[in-house]
Coordinates of N, CA, C and O in Angstrom, one line a residue:
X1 N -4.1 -39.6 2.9 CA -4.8 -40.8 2.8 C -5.4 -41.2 4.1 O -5.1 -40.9 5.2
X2 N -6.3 -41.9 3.8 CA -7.2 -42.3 5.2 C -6.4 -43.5 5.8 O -6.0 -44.6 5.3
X3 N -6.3 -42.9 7.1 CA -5.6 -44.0 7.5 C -6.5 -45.4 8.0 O -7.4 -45.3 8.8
X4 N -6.4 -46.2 7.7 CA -6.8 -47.9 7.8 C -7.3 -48.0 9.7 O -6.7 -47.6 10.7
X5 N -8.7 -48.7 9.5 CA -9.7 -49.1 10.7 C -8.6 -50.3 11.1 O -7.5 -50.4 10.6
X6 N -9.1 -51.3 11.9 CA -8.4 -52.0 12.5 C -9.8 -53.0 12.1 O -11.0 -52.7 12.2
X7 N -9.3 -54.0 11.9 CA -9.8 -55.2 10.7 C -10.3 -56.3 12.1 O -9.5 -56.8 13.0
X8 N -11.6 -56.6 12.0 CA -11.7 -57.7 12.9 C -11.5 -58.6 12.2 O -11.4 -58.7 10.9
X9 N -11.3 -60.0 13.9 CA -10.2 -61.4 13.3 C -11.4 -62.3 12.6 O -11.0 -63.2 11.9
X10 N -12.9 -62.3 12.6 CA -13.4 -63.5 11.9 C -14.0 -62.8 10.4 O -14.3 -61.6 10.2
X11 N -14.2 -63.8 9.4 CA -14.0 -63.0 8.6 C -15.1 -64.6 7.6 O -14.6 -65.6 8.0
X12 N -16.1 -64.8 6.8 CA -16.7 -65.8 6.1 C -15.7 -66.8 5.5 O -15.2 -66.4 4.5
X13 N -15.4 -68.1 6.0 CA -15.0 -68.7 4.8 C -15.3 -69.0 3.1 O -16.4 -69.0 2.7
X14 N -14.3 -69.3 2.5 CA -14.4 -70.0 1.1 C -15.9 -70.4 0.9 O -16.9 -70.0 0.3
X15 N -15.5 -71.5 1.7 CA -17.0 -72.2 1.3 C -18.5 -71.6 1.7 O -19.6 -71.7 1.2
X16 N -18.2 -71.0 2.8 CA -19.4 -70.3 3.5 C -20.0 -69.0 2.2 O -21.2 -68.7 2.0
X17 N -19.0 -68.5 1.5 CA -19.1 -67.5 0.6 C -19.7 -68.3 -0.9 O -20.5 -67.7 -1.6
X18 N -19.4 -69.2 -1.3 CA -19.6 -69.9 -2.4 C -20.5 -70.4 -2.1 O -21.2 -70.5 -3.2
X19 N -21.3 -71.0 -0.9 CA -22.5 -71.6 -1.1 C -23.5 -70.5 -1.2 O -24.5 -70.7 -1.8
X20 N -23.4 -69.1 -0.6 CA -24.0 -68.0 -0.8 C -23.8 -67.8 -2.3 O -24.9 -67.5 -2.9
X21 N -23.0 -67.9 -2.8 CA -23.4 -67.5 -4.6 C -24.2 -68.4 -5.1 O -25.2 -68.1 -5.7
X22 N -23.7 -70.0 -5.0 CA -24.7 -70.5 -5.3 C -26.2 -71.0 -5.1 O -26.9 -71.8 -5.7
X23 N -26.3 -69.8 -3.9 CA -28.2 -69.9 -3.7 C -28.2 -68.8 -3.8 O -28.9 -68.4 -2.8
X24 N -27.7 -67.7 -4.7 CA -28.3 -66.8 -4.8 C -29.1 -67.0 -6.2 O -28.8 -67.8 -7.1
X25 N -30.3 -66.0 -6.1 CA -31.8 -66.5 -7.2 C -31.7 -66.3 -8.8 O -31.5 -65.2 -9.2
X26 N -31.7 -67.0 -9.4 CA -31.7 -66.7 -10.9 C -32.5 -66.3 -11.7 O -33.7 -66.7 -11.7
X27 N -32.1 -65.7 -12.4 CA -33.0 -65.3 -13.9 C -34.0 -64.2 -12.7 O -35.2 -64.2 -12.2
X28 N -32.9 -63.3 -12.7 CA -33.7 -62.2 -11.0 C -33.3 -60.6 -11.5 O -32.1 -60.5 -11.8
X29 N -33.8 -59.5 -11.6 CA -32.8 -58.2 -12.2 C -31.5 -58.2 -11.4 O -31.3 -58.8 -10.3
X30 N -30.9 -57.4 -11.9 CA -29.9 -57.0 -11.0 C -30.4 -56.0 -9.7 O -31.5 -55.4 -9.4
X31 N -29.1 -56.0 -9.2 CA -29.1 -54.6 -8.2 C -28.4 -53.6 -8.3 O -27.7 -53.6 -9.2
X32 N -28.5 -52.6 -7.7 CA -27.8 -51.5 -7.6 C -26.6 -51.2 -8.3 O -26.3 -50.1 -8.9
X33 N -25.7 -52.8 -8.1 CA -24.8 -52.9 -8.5 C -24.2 -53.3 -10.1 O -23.1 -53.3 -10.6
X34 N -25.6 -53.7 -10.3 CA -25.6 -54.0 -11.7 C -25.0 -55.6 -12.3 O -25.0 -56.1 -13.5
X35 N -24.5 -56.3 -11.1 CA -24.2 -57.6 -11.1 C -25.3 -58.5 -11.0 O -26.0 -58.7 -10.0
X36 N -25.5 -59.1 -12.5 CA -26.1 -60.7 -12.1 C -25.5 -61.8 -11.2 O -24.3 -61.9 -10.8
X37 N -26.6 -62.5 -10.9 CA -26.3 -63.6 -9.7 C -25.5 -64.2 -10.8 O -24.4 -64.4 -10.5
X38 N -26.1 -64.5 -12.4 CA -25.5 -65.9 -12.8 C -23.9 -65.2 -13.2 O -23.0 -66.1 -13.2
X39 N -23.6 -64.1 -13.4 CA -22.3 -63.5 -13.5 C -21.5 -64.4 -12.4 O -21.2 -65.6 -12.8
X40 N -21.2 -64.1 -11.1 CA -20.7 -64.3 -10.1 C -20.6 -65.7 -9.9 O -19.6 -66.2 -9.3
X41 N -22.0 -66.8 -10.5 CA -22.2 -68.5 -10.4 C -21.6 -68.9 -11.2 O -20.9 -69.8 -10.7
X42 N -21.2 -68.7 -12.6 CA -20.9 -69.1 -13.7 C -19.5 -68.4 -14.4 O -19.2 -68.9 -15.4
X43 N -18.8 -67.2 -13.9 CA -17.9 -66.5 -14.1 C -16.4 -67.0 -13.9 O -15.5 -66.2 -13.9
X44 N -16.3 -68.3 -13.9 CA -15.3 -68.9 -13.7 C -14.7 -69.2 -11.9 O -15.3 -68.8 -10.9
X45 N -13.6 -69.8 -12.2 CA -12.5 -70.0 -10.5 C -12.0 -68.6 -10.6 O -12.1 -68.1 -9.4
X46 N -11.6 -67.8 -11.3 CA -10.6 -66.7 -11.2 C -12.0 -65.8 -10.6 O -12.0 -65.4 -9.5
X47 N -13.1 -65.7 -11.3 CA -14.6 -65.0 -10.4 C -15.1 -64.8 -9.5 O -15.7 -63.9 -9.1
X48 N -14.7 -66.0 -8.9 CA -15.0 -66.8 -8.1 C -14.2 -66.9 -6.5 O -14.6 -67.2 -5.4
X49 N -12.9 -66.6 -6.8 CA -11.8 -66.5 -5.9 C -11.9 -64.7 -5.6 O -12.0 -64.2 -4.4
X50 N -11.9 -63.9 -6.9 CA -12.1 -62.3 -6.9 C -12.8 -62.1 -5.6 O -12.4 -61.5 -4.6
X51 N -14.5 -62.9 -5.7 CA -15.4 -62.8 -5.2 C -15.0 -63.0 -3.7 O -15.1 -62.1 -2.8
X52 N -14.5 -64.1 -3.5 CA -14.1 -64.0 -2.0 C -13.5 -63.6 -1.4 O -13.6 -63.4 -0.2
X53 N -12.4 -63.2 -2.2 CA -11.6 -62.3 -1.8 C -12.0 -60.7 -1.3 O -11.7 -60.1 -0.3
X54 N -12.5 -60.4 -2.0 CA -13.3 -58.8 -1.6 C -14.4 -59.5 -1.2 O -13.7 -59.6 -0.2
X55 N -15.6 -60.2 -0.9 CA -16.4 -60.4 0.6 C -15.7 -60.8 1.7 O -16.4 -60.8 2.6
X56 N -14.7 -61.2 1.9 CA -13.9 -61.1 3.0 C -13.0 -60.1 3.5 O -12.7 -60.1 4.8
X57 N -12.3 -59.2 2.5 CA -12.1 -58.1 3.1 C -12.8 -56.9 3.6 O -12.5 -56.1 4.5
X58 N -13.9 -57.1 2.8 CA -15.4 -56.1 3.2 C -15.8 -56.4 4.7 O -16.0 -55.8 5.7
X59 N -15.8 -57.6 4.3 CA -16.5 -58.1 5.9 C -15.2 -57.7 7.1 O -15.4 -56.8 8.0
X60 N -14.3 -58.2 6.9 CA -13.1 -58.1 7.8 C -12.7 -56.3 8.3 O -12.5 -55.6 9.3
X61 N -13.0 -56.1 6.8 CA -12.5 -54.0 7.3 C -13.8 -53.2 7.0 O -13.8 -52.0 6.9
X62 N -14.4 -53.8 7.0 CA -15.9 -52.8 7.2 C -15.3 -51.5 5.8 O -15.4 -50.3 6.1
X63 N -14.9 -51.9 4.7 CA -14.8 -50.6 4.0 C -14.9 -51.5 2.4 O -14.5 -52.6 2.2
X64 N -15.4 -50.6 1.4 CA -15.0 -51.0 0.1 C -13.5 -50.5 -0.3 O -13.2 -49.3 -0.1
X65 N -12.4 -51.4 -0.9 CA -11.3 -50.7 -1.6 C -11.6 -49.6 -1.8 O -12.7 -49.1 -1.7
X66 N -10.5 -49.1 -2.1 CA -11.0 -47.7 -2.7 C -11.0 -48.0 -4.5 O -11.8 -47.2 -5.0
X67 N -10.6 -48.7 -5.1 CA -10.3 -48.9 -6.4 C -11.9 -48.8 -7.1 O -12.3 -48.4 -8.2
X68 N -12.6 -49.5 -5.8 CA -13.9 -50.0 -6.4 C -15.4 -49.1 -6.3 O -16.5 -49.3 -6.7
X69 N -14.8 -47.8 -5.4 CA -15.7 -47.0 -5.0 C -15.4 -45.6 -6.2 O -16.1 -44.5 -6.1

């Protein structure tokens, strides 16, 4: 197994990450990833928490899970 980078200490807050979903543009195609903006705006708290949670680990460890790759 690959052994784990060493995680820098700043990392986007909550709210810093949420105001980014909610200006991101609507009624827009998707990306690469196949995620709508309004998926991610409107996907609930539990969506919404997911969401920050992995853009802050992403940011923090410069890597995708592996779950998700």
């Amino acid at each position: 197994r690959r052994q784990r980078q060493m995680c820098i200490r700043y990392r986007p807050s909550t709210d810093e990450i949420l105001n980014a979903l909610h200006n991101l543009p609507k009624k827009k195609a998707t990306g690469p990833d196949g995620i709508a903006a309004e998926l991610l705006q409107e996907g609930g708290e539990i969506t919404k928490a997911m969401t920050v949670k992995l853009v802050q680990h992403v940011w923090q460890c410069q890597e995708i899970p592996p779950e998700l790759s």
